[in-house]
Amino acid sequence: EMRYLVPGDYMADPAVHVFNGRLYIYPSHDWESGIPENDNGDHFNMKDYHVFSTDDVMHGEIKDHGTVLEVKDIPWAGRQLWDCDVARKGDRYYMYFPLKDKNDVF
């Protein structure tokens, strides 16, 4: 049996973790850029990250926690929030992510 865990919007390269018995999915959200595809990946337009979670992958409700970080919220950001990861220490969660700066450099 196959089941989609995220909506039809293009969500890519998710980090997936189990915290406190619940599965959390952290995908980047790719929007149509209108830029022709090339070897530099300029056509990718990942503007934000979302979080989804469930306590039962096959049959449980998928909770959409919404957008947790957007390019516009990062002062040094240029574009393209690529695949992230998340770590937990105590009660704090840390998101690590690559993106191009205002000079278009990762």
PDB file of C-alpha atoms in Angstrom:
ATOM      1  CA  GLU A   1       0.000   0.000   0.000  1.00  0.00           C
ATOM      2  CA  MET A   2       1.343   3.409  -0.969  1.00  0.00           C
ATOM      3  CA  ARG A   3       0.482   6.659   0.762  1.00  0.00           C
ATOM      4  CA  TYR A   4       1.495  10.248   0.055  1.00  0.00           C
ATOM      5  CA  LEU A   5       2.429  12.044   3.253  1.00  0.00           C
ATOM      6  CA  VAL A   6       2.681  15.609   1.931  1.00  0.00           C
ATOM      7  CA  PRO A   7       0.355  17.650  -0.311  1.00  0.00           C
ATOM      8  CA  GLY A   8       0.506  17.854  -4.104  1.00  0.00           C
ATOM      9  CA  ASP A   9       2.749  20.939  -4.017  1.00  0.00           C
ATOM     10  CA  TYR A  10       6.299  19.977  -4.934  1.00  0.00           C
ATOM     11  CA  MET A  11       8.049  19.186  -1.670  1.00  0.00           C
ATOM     12  CA  ALA A  12      11.624  17.959  -2.072  1.00  0.00           C
ATOM     13  CA  ASP A  13      14.546  16.441  -0.171  1.00  0.00           C
ATOM     14  CA  PRO A  14      12.896  15.949   3.216  1.00  0.00           C
ATOM     15  CA  ALA A  15      14.724  15.387   6.462  1.00  0.00           C
ATOM     16  CA  VAL A  16      12.771  12.821   8.490  1.00  0.00           C
ATOM     17  CA  HIS A  17      13.137  12.237  12.226  1.00  0.00           C
ATOM     18  CA  VAL A  18      11.268  10.603  15.081  1.00  0.00           C
ATOM     19  CA  PHE A  19      10.962  12.857  18.124  1.00  0.00           C
ATOM     20  CA  ASN A  20       8.970  11.694  21.172  1.00  0.00           C
ATOM     21  CA  GLY A  21       7.453   8.795  19.219  1.00  0.00           C
ATOM     22  CA  ARG A  22       6.160  11.016  16.393  1.00  0.00           C
ATOM     23  CA  LEU A  23       7.495  11.104  12.819  1.00  0.00           C
ATOM     24  CA  TYR A  24       8.396  14.615  11.578  1.00  0.00           C
ATOM     25  CA  ILE A  25       8.986  15.459   7.911  1.00  0.00           C
ATOM     26  CA  TYR A  26      10.873  18.654   6.978  1.00  0.00           C
ATOM     27  CA  PRO A  27      10.754  19.193   3.183  1.00  0.00           C
ATOM     28  CA  SER A  28      11.815  22.176   1.131  1.00  0.00           C
ATOM     29  CA  HIS A  29       8.965  23.670  -0.903  1.00  0.00           C
ATOM     30  CA  ASP A  30       9.790  24.214  -4.568  1.00  0.00           C
ATOM     31  CA  TRP A  31       7.819  26.820  -6.531  1.00  0.00           C
ATOM     32  CA  GLU A  32       7.668  27.260 -10.305  1.00  0.00           C
ATOM     33  CA  SER A  33      10.356  29.798 -11.186  1.00  0.00           C
ATOM     34  CA  GLY A  34       9.818  30.144 -14.922  1.00  0.00           C
ATOM     35  CA  ILE A  35      13.586  29.773 -15.418  1.00  0.00           C
ATOM     36  CA  PRO A  36      14.608  27.150 -18.016  1.00  0.00           C
ATOM     37  CA  GLU A  37      16.263  24.031 -16.581  1.00  0.00           C
ATOM     38  CA  ASN A  38      20.079  24.083 -16.561  1.00  0.00           C
ATOM     39  CA  ASP A  39      23.051  22.314 -14.946  1.00  0.00           C
ATOM     40  CA  ASN A  40      23.318  24.984 -12.200  1.00  0.00           C
ATOM     41  CA  GLY A  41      19.828  24.230 -10.896  1.00  0.00           C
ATOM     42  CA  ASP A  42      18.766  27.846 -11.426  1.00  0.00           C
ATOM     43  CA  HIS A  43      15.217  26.683 -12.191  1.00  0.00           C
ATOM     44  CA  PHE A  44      14.712  25.464  -8.623  1.00  0.00           C
ATOM     45  CA  ASN A  45      12.938  28.007  -6.426  1.00  0.00           C
ATOM     46  CA  MET A  46      12.742  26.598  -2.910  1.00  0.00           C
ATOM     47  CA  LYS A  47      11.372  29.563  -0.944  1.00  0.00           C
ATOM     48  CA  ASP A  48      10.430  27.890   2.334  1.00  0.00           C
ATOM     49  CA  TYR A  49      10.398  24.829   4.581  1.00  0.00           C
ATOM     50  CA  HIS A  50       7.312  23.125   5.960  1.00  0.00           C
ATOM     51  CA  VAL A  51       6.835  20.599   8.752  1.00  0.00           C
ATOM     52  CA  PHE A  52       4.458  17.649   8.703  1.00  0.00           C
ATOM     53  CA  SER A  53       4.052  14.991  11.390  1.00  0.00           C
ATOM     54  CA  THR A  54       2.194  11.787  12.157  1.00  0.00           C
ATOM     55  CA  ASP A  55       2.149   9.091  14.787  1.00  0.00           C
ATOM     56  CA  ASP A  56       1.146   6.402  12.251  1.00  0.00           C
ATOM     57  CA  VAL A  57       2.741   6.524   8.791  1.00  0.00           C
ATOM     58  CA  MET A  58       0.272   4.142   7.136  1.00  0.00           C
ATOM     59  CA  HIS A  59      -3.054   5.195   8.643  1.00  0.00           C
ATOM     60  CA  GLY A  60      -2.672   8.201  10.940  1.00  0.00           C
ATOM     61  CA  GLU A  61      -3.612  11.796  10.302  1.00  0.00           C
ATOM     62  CA  ILE A  62      -0.860  13.918   8.761  1.00  0.00           C
ATOM     63  CA  LYS A  63      -0.624  17.185  10.656  1.00  0.00           C
ATOM     64  CA  ASP A  64       0.568  20.181   8.631  1.00  0.00           C
ATOM     65  CA  HIS A  65       2.476  22.471  10.987  1.00  0.00           C
ATOM     66  CA  GLY A  66       2.802  25.007   8.176  1.00  0.00           C
ATOM     67  CA  THR A  67       5.754  27.040   7.004  1.00  0.00           C
ATOM     68  CA  VAL A  68       8.588  27.208   9.539  1.00  0.00           C
ATOM     69  CA  LEU A  69      11.202  29.231   7.645  1.00  0.00           C
ATOM     70  CA  GLU A  70      11.188  31.375   4.494  1.00  0.00           C
ATOM     71  CA  VAL A  71      13.993  32.915   2.450  1.00  0.00           C
ATOM     72  CA  LYS A  72      12.629  36.387   3.277  1.00  0.00           C
ATOM     73  CA  ASP A  73      13.198  35.715   7.014  1.00  0.00           C
ATOM     74  CA  ILE A  74      16.967  35.248   6.583  1.00  0.00           C
ATOM     75  CA  PRO A  75      18.864  38.574   6.321  1.00  0.00           C
ATOM     76  CA  TRP A  76      21.839  37.204   4.336  1.00  0.00           C
ATOM     77  CA  ALA A  77      19.749  34.995   2.041  1.00  0.00           C
ATOM     78  CA  GLY A  78      19.558  35.226  -1.703  1.00  0.00           C
ATOM     79  CA  ARG A  79      17.549  32.205  -2.851  1.00  0.00           C
ATOM     80  CA  GLN A  80      17.133  28.438  -2.978  1.00  0.00           C
ATOM     81  CA  LEU A  81      16.606  26.756   0.393  1.00  0.00           C
ATOM     82  CA  TRP A  82      17.938  23.291  -0.436  1.00  0.00           C
ATOM     83  CA  ASP A  83      17.586  20.129   1.653  1.00  0.00           C
ATOM     84  CA  CYS A  84      17.756  20.756   5.391  1.00  0.00           C
ATOM     85  CA  ASP A  85      18.274  18.693   8.495  1.00  0.00           C
ATOM     86  CA  VAL A  86      17.030  19.063  12.040  1.00  0.00           C
ATOM     87  CA  ALA A  87      18.660  18.133  15.338  1.00  0.00           C
ATOM     88  CA  ARG A  88      17.288  18.178  18.852  1.00  0.00           C
ATOM     89  CA  LYS A  89      19.072  18.877  22.105  1.00  0.00           C
ATOM     90  CA  GLY A  90      16.875  18.917  25.178  1.00  0.00           C
ATOM     91  CA  ASP A  91      13.789  20.991  24.420  1.00  0.00           C
ATOM     92  CA  ARG A  92      15.409  22.878  21.521  1.00  0.00           C
ATOM     93  CA  TYR A  93      15.325  22.007  17.843  1.00  0.00           C
ATOM     94  CA  TYR A  94      17.962  23.243  15.403  1.00  0.00           C
ATOM     95  CA  MET A  95      17.482  23.453  11.649  1.00  0.00           C
ATOM     96  CA  TYR A  96      20.546  23.331   9.405  1.00  0.00           C
ATOM     97  CA  PHE A  97      20.172  24.382   5.799  1.00  0.00           C
ATOM     98  CA  PRO A  98      22.117  25.464   2.707  1.00  0.00           C
ATOM     99  CA  LEU A  99      21.008  28.357   0.539  1.00  0.00           C
ATOM    100  CA  LYS A 100      22.562  30.803  -1.858  1.00  0.00           C
ATOM    101  CA  ASP A 101      23.553  34.137  -0.375  1.00  0.00           C
ATOM    102  CA  LYS A 102      22.948  37.531  -1.972  1.00  0.00           C
ATOM    103  CA  ASN A 103      26.018  36.936  -4.188  1.00  0.00           C
ATOM    104  CA  ASP A 104      24.408  33.691  -5.435  1.00  0.00           C
ATOM    105  CA  VAL A 105      26.999  31.520  -3.657  1.00  0.00           C
ATOM    106  CA  PHE A 106      26.239  28.522  -1.423  1.00  0.00           C
TER     107      PHE A 106
END
